[in-house]
Short mmCIF file of C-alpha atoms (C1' of nucleotides) in Angstrom, two decimals:
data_model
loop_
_atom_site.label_atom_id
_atom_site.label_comp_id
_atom_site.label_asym_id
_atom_site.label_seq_id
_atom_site.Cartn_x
_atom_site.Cartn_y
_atom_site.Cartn_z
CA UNK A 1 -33.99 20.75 31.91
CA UNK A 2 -34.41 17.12 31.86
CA UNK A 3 -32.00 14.81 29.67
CA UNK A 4 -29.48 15.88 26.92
CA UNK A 5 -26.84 13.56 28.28
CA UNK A 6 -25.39 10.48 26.57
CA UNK A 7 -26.97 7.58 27.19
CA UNK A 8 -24.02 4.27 27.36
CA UNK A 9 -26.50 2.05 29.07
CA UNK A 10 -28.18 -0.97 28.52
CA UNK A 11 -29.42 -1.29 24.61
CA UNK A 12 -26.61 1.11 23.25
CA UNK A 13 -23.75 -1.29 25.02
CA UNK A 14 -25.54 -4.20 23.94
CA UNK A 15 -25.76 -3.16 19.78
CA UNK A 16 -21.92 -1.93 20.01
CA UNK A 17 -20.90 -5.67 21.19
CA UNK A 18 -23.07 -7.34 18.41
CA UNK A 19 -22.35 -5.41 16.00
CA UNK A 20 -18.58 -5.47 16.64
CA UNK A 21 -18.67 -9.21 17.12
CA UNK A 22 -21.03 -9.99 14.12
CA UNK A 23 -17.82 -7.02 11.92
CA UNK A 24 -15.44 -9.45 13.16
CA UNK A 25 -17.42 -12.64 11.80
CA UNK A 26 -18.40 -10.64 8.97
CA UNK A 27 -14.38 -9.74 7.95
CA UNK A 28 -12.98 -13.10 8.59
CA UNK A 29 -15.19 -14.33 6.32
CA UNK A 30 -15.47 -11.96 3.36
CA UNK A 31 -12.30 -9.79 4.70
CA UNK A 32 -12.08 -6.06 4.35
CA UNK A 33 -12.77 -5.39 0.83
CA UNK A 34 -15.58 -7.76 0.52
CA UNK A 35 -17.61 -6.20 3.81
CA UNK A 36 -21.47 -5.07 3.59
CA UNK A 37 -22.50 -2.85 6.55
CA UNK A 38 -26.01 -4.37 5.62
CA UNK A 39 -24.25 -7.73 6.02
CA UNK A 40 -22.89 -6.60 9.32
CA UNK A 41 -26.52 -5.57 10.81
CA UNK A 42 -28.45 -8.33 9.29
CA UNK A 43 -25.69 -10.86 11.36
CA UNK A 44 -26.22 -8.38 14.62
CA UNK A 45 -29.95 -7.86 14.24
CA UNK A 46 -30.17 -4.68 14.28
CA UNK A 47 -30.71 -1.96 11.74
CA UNK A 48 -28.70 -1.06 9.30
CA UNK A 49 -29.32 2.34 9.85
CA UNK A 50 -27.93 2.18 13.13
CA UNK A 51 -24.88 0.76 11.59
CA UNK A 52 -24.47 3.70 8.83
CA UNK A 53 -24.74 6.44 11.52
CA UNK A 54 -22.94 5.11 14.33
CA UNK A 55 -19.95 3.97 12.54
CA UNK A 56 -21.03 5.52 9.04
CA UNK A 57 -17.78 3.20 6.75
CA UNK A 58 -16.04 0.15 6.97
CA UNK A 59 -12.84 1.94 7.91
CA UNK A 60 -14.66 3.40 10.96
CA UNK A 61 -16.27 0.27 11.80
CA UNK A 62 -13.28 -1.66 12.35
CA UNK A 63 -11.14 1.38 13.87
CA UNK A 64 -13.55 0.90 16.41
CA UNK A 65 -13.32 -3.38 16.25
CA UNK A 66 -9.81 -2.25 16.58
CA UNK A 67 -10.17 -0.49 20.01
CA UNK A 68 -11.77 -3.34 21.51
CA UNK A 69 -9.15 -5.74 20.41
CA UNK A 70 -6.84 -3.38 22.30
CA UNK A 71 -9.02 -3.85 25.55
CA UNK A 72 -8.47 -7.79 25.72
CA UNK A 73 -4.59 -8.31 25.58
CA UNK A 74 -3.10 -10.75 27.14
CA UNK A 75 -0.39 -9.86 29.94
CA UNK A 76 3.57 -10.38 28.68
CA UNK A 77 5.17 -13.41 30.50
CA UNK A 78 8.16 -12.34 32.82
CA UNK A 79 10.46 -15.84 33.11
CA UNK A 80 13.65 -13.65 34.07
CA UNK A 81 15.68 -14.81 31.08
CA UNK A 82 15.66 -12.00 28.22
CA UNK A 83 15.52 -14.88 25.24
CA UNK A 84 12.60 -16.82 27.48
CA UNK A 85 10.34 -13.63 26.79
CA UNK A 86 11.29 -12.84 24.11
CA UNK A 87 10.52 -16.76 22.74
CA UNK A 88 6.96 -16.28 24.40
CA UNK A 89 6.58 -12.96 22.61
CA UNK A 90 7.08 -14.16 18.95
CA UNK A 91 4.98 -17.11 19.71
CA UNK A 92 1.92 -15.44 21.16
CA UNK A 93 2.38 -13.64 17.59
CA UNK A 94 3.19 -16.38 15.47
CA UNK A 95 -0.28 -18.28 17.27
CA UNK A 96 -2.04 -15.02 16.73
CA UNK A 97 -1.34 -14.42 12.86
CA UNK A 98 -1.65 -18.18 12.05
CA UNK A 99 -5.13 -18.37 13.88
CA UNK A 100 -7.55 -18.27 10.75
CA UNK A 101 -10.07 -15.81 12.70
CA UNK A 102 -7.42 -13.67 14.56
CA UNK A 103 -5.25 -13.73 11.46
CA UNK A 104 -7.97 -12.54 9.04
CA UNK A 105 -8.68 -9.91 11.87
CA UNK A 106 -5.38 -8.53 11.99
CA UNK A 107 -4.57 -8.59 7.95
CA UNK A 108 -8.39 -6.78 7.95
CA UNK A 109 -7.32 -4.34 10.32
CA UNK A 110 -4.01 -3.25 8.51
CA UNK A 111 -5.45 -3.00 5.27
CA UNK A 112 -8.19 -0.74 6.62
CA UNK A 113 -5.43 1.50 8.47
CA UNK A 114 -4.14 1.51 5.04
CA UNK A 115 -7.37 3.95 3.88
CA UNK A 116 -8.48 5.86 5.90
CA UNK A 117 -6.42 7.75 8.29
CA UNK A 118 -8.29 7.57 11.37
CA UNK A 119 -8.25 3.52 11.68
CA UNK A 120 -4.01 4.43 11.32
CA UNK A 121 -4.20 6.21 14.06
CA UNK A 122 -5.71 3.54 16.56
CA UNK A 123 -4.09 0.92 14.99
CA UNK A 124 -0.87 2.70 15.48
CA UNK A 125 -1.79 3.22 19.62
CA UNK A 126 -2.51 -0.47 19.64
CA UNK A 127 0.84 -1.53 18.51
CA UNK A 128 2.68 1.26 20.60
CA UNK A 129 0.66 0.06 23.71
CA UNK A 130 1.51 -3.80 23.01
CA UNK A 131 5.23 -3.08 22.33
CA UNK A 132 5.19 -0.75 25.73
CA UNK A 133 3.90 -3.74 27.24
CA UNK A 134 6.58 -5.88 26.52
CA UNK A 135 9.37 -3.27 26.53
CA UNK A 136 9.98 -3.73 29.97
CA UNK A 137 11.91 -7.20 29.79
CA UNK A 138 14.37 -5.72 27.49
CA UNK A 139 15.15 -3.19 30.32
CA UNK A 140 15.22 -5.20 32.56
CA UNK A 141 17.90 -7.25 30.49
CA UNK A 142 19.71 -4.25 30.38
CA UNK A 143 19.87 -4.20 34.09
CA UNK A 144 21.13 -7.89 34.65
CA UNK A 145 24.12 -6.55 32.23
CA UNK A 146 22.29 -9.00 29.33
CA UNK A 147 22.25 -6.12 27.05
CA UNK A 148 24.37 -3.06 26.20
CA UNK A 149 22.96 -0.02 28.52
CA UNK A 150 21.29 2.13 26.22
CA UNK A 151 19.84 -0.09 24.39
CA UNK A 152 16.04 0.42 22.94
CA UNK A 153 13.60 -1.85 24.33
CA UNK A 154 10.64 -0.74 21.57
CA UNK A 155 12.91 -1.57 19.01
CA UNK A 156 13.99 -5.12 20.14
CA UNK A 157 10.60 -5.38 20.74
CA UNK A 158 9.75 -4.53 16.97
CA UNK A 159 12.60 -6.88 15.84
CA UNK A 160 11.28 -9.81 17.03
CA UNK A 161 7.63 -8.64 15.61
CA UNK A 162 8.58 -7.88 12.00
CA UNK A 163 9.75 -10.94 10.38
CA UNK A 164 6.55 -12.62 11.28
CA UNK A 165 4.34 -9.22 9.94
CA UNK A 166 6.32 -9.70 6.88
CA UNK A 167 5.78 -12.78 5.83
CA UNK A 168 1.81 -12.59 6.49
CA UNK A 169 1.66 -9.50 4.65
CA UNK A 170 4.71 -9.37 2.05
CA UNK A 171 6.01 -12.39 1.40
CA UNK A 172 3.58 -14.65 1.88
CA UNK A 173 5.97 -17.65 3.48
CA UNK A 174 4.81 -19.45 6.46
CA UNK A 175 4.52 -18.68 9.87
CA UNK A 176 5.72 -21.39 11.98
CA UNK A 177 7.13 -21.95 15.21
CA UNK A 178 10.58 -21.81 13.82
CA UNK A 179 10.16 -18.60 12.60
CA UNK A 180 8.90 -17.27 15.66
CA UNK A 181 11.72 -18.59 17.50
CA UNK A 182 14.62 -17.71 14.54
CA UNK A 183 12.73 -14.20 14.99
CA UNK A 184 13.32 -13.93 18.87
CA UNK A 185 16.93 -15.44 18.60
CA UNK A 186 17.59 -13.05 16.00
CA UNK A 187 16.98 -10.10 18.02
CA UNK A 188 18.45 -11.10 21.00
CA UNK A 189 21.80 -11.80 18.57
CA UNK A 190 21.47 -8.15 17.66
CA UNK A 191 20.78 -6.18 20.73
CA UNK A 192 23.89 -8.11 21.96
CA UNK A 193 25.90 -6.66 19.62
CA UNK A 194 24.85 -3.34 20.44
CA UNK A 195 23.10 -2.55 17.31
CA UNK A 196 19.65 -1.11 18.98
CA UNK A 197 21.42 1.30 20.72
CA UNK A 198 20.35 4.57 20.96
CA UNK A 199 22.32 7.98 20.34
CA UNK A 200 23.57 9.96 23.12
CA UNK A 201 21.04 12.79 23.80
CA UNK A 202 21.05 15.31 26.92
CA UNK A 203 17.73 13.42 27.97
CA UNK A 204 20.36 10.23 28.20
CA UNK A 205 23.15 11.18 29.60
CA UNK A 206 23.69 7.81 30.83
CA UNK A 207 24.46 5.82 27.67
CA UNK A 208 27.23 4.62 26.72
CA UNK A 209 29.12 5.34 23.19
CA UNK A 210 29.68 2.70 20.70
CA UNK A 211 32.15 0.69 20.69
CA UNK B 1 -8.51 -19.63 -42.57
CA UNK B 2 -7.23 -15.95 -41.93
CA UNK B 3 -6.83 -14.92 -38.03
CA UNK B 4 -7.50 -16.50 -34.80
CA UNK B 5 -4.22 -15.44 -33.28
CA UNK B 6 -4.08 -13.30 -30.70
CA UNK B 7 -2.83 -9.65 -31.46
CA UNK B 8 -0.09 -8.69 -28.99
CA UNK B 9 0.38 -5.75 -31.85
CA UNK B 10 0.79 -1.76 -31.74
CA UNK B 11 -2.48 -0.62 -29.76
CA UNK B 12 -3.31 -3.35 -27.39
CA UNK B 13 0.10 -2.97 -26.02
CA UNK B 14 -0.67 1.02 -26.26
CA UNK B 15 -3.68 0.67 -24.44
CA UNK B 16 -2.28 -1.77 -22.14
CA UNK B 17 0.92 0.79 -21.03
CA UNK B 18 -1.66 3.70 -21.06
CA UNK B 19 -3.96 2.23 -18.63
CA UNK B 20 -1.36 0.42 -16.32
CA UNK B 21 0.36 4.18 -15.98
CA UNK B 22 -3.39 5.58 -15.49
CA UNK B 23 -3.74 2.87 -12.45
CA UNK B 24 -0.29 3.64 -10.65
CA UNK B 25 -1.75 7.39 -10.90
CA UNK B 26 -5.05 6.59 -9.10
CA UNK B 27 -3.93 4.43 -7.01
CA UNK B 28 -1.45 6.95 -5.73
CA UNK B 29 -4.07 9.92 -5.18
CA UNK B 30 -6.67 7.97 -4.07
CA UNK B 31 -5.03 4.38 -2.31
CA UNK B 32 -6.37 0.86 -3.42
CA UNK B 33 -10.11 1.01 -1.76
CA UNK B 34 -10.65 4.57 -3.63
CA UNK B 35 -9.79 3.06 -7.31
CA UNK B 36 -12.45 3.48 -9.71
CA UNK B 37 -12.02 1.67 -13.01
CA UNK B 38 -14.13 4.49 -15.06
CA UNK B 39 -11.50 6.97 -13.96
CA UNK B 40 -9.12 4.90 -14.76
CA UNK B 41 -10.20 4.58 -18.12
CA UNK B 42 -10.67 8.47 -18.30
CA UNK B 43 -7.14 9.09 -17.26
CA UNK B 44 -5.90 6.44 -20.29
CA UNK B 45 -8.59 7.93 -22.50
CA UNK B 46 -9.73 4.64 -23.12
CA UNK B 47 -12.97 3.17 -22.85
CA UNK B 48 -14.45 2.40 -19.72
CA UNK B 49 -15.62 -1.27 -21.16
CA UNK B 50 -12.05 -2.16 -22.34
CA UNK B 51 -10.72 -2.01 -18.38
CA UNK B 52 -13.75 -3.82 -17.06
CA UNK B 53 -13.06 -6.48 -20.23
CA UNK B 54 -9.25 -6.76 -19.90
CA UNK B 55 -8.86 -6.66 -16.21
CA UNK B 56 -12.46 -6.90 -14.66
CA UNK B 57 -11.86 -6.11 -11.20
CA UNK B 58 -9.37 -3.90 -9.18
CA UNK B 59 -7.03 -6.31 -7.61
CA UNK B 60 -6.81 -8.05 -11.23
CA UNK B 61 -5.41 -4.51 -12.43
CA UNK B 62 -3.01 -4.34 -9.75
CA UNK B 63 -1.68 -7.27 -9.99
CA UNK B 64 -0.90 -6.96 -13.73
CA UNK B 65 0.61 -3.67 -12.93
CA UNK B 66 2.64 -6.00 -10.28
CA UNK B 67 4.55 -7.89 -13.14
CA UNK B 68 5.20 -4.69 -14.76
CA UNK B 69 6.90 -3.15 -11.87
CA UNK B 70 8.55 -6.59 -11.66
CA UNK B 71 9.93 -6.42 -15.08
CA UNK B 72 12.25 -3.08 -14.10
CA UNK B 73 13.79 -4.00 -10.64
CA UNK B 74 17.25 -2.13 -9.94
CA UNK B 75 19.58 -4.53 -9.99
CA UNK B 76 21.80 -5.46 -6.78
CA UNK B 77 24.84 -3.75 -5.81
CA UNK B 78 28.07 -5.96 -5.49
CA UNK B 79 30.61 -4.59 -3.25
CA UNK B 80 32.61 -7.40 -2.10
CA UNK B 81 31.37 -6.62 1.83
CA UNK B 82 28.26 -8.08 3.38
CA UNK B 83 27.22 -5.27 5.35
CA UNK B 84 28.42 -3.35 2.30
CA UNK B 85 25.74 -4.85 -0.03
CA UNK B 86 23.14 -5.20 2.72
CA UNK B 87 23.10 -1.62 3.79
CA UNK B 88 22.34 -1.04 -0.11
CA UNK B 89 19.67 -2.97 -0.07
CA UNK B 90 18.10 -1.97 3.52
CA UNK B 91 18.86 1.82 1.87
CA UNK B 92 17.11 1.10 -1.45
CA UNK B 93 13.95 -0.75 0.60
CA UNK B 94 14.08 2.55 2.58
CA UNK B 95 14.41 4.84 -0.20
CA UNK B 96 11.49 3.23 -2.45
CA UNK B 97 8.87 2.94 0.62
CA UNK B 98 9.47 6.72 1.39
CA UNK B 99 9.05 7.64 -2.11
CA UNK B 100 5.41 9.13 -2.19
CA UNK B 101 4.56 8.13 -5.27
CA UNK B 102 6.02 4.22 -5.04
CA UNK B 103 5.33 3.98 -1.07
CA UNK B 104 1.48 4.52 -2.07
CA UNK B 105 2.46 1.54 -4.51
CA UNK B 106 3.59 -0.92 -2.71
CA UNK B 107 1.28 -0.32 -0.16
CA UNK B 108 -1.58 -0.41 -2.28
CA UNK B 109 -0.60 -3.77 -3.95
CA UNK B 110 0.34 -5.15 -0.74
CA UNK B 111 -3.67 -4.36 0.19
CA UNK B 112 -4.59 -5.65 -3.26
CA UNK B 113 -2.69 -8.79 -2.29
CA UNK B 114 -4.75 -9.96 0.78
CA UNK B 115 -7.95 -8.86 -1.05
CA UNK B 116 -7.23 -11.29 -4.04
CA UNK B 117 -5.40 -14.87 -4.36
CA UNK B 118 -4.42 -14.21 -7.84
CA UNK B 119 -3.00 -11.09 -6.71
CA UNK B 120 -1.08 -12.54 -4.13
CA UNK B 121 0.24 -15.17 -5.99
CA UNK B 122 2.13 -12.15 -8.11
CA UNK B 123 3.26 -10.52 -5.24
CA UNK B 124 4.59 -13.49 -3.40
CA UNK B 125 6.40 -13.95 -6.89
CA UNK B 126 7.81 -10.54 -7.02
CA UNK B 127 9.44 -10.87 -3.15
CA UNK B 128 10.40 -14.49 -4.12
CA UNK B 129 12.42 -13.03 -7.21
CA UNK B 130 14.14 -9.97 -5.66
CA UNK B 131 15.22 -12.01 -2.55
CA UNK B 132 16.18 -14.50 -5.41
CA UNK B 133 18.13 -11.91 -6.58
CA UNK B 134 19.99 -10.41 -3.59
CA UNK B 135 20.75 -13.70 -1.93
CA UNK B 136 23.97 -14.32 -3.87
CA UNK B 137 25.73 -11.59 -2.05
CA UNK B 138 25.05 -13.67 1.60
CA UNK B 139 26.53 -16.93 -0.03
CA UNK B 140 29.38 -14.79 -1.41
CA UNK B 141 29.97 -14.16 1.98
CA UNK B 142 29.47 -17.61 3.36
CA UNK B 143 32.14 -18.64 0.61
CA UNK B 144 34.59 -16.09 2.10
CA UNK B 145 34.09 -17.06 5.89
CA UNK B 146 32.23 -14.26 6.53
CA UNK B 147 29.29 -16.12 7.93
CA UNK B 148 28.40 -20.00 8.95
CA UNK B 149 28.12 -22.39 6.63
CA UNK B 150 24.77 -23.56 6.12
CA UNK B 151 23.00 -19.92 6.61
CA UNK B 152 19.86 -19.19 4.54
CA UNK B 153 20.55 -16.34 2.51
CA UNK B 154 16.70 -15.76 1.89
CA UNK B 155 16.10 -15.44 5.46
CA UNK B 156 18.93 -13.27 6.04
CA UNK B 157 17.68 -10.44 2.55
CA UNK B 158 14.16 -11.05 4.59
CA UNK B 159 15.58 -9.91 7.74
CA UNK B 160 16.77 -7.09 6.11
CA UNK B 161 13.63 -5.70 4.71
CA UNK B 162 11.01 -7.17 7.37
CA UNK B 163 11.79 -4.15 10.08
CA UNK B 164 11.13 -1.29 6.95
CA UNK B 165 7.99 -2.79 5.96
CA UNK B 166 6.84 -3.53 9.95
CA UNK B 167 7.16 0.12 9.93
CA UNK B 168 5.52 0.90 6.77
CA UNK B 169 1.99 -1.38 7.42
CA UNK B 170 2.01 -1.78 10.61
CA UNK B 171 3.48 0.48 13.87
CA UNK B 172 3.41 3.09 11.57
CA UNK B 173 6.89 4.72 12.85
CA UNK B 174 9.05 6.46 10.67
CA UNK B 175 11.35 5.23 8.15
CA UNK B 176 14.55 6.70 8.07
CA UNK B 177 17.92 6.43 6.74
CA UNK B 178 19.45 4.83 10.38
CA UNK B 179 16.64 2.44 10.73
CA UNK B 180 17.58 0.99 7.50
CA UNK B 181 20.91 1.23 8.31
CA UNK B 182 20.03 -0.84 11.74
CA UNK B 183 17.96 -3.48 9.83
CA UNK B 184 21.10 -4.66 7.65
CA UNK B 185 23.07 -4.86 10.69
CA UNK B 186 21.19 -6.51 12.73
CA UNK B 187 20.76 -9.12 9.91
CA UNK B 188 24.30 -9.24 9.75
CA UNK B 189 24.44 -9.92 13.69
CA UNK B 190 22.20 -12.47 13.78
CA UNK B 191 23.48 -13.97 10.37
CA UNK B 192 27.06 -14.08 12.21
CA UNK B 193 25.69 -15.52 15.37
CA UNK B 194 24.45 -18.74 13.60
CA UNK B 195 20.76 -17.83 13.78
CA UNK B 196 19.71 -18.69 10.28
CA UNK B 197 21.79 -22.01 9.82
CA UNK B 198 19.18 -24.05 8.09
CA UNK B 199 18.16 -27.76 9.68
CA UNK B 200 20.88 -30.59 8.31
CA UNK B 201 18.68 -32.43 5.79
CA UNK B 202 19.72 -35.31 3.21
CA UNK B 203 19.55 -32.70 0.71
CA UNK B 204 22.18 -30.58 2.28
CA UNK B 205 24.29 -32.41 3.60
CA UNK B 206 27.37 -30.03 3.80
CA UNK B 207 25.69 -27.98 6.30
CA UNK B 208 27.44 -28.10 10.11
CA UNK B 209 25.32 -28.89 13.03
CA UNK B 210 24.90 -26.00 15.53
CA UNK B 211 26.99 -25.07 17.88
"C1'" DC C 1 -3.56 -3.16 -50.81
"C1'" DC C 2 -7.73 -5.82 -49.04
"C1'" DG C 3 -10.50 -8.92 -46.32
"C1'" DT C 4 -11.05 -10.89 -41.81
"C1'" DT C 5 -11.77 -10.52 -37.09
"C1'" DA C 6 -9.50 -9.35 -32.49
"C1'" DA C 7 -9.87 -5.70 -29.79
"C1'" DA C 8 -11.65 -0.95 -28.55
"C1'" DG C 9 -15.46 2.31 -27.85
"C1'" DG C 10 -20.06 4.48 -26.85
"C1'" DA C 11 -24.33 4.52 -24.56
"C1'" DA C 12 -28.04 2.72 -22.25
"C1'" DC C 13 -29.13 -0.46 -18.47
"C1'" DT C 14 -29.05 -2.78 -13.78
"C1'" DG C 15 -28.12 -3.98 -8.96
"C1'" DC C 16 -26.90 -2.78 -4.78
"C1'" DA C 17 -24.19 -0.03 -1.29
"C1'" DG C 18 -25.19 3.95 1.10
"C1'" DT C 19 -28.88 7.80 2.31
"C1'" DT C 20 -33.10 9.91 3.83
"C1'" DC C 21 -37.36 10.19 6.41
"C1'" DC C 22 -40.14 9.44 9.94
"C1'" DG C 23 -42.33 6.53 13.36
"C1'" DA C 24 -41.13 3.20 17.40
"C1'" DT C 25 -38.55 1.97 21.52
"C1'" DA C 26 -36.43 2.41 25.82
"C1'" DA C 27 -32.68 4.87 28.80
"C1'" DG C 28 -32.26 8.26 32.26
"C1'" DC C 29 -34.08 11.75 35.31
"C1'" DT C 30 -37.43 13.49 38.81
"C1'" DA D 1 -44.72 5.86 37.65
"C1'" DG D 2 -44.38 9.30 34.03
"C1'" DC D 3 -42.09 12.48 30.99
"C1'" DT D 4 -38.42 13.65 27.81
"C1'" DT D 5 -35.48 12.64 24.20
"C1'" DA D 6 -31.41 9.79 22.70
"C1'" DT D 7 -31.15 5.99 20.03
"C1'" DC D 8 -32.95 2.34 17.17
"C1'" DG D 9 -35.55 0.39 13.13
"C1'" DG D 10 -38.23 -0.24 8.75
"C1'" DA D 11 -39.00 1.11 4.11
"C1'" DA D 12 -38.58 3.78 0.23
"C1'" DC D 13 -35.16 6.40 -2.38
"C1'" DT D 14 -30.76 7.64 -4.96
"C1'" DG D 15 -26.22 7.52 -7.19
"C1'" DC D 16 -22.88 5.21 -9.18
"C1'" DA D 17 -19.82 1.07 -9.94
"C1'" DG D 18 -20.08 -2.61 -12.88
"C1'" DT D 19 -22.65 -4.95 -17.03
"C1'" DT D 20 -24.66 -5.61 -21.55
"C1'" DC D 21 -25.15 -4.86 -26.40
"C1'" DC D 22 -23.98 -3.45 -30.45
"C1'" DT D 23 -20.96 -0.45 -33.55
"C1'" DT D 24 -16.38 1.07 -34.95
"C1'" DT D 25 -11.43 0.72 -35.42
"C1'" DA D 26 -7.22 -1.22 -36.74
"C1'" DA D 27 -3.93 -5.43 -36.37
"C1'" DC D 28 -2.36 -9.29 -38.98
"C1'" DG D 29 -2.14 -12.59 -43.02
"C1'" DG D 30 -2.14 -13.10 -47.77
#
DNA sequence: CCGTTAAAGGAACTGCAGTTCCGATAAGCT
DNA sequence: AGCTTATCGGAACTGCAGTTCCTTTAACGG
């Protein structure tokens, strides 16, 4: 019996990478509401066939867009100074969300998570792997005696995120380097003050209780 | 001449209530990208060509039904204590984005919002009025010696509802009673610590320099 | 009350996103 | 190189969201 396995070579990589970069062209431009799978293949030449039953909606289109975004991000910084990182953090967002292509990308991508529950999903594993990424410095904060022991790294992390996430998506005020920083200064103010830490559990015996 | 005013009368206002209520429905069972003004009209038993003539598009209907929700906000608690009034408001933000029926509101007219400029306009309104409306309570407490002088009580009500809707649109964690709980604190924290003293300009010129 | 006309309603029409069908191309194995 | 078949591509088709056109209803002024 000859064949009957997948086939990930040559042609098949090649359409996936034009027809995710031509999705990403595609939402910036028209965002996600405003995006024609026919639009998409005409910009990748390639059929739009192919683009109906490989990725079949727009949802699953950019879940996918989504997965490759997760592929190329950028390593955390590691200056040894909890507030340093924590700086660099909010302003590798701030640059991110204030980019008119990556910004557009991102908004796209949360609205799509929005309908249809399988683009939630991955956008949900993208976040948790970016704020595992950076969790680290607030342990190791911890460690120097910066922080109160206990204290939850993912949701420093999160802290310093949010205000930024809010404003592109709620508010609607600007994003500027002031933020970013007010963001990470913020957070740092608050972990201090023990507020991020996390209850005693058996699985942690070694926190500490509030004060 | 007879006429030529508009008729703000009996059943356009009927017709307008029916088919706003109709919209909040839909968009609840099937989220912003499965809204289909013909059902709409079906559910308001009204004409299909009066929603596509009063509204025309999808984001235009959400954003009227925007100024309606607008028009019945709770109004703040006043308790005399920061945190107090803060962890009302962080509760409330919590309470309303669990809700099914107004989470699948919000977050559908948050979606409407980047698909739309009018749209966004309203909601950038809506935030700007309800943080209008809360920020008395961090002055109150500026006035008291509570906090710095100087501090931007709009950034510090932002603070307190950016973590809830981080969660909401974009890690996707849950929601709970002690994360809104944490997100007033921390505001509180931060707010104490100096972090949202605004610049000194000529305009205020009361404000303290940083420590 | 009654006339005027703003606003609603019904039904047929249209354009285009999404589907179906089948022939063409090239990846992978021997 | 040659065979098999996964995958791609073009073109015609279909369903339905959104439009058009004209008729009917009921506010508002006198």
């Amino acid at each position: 019996m000859v064949g009957g396995a997948i086939r990930p070579g040559g042609r098949t990589a090649r359409v996936r990478a034009a027809v995710l970069q031509a999705a990403g062209d595609a939402l910036v431009e028209h965002g996600f509401d405003g995006l024609d799978l026919a639009d998409v293949a005409r910009r990748a030449e390639v059929g739009k066939t192919t683009v109906y039953r490989r990725w079949g909606t727009v949802a699953g289109l950019v879940a996918d867009l989504l997965t490759d975004m997760a592929e190329q991000s950028l390593p955390r910084t590691d200056t040894g100074s909890l507030i340093e990182d924590l700086r660099a953090n909010a302003r590798l967002v701030q640059r991110t969300l204030v980019d008119p292509r990556q910004g557009a990308l991102f908004r796209a991508v949360i609205v799509a998570a929005t309908c249809d529950p399988r683009t939630a999903e991955a956008l949900h594993r993208f976040y948790a792997v970016r704020i595992g990424e950076w969790a680290p410095c607030v342990d190791q904060a911890v460690e120097r005696g910066e922080l109160p022991s206990g204290t939850d790294a993912a949701e420093v992390i999160r802290a310093v995120s949010a205000p930024l996430y809010y404003r592109l998506l709620v508010s609607g005020d600007p994003i500027d380097e002031a933020t970013a920083d007010r963001a990470a200064e913020a957070a740092v103010a608050a972990a201090r003050a023990g507020i991020y830490r996390m209850a005693i559990t058996p699985s942690n015996p070694d926190v500490l209780p509030r004060t």
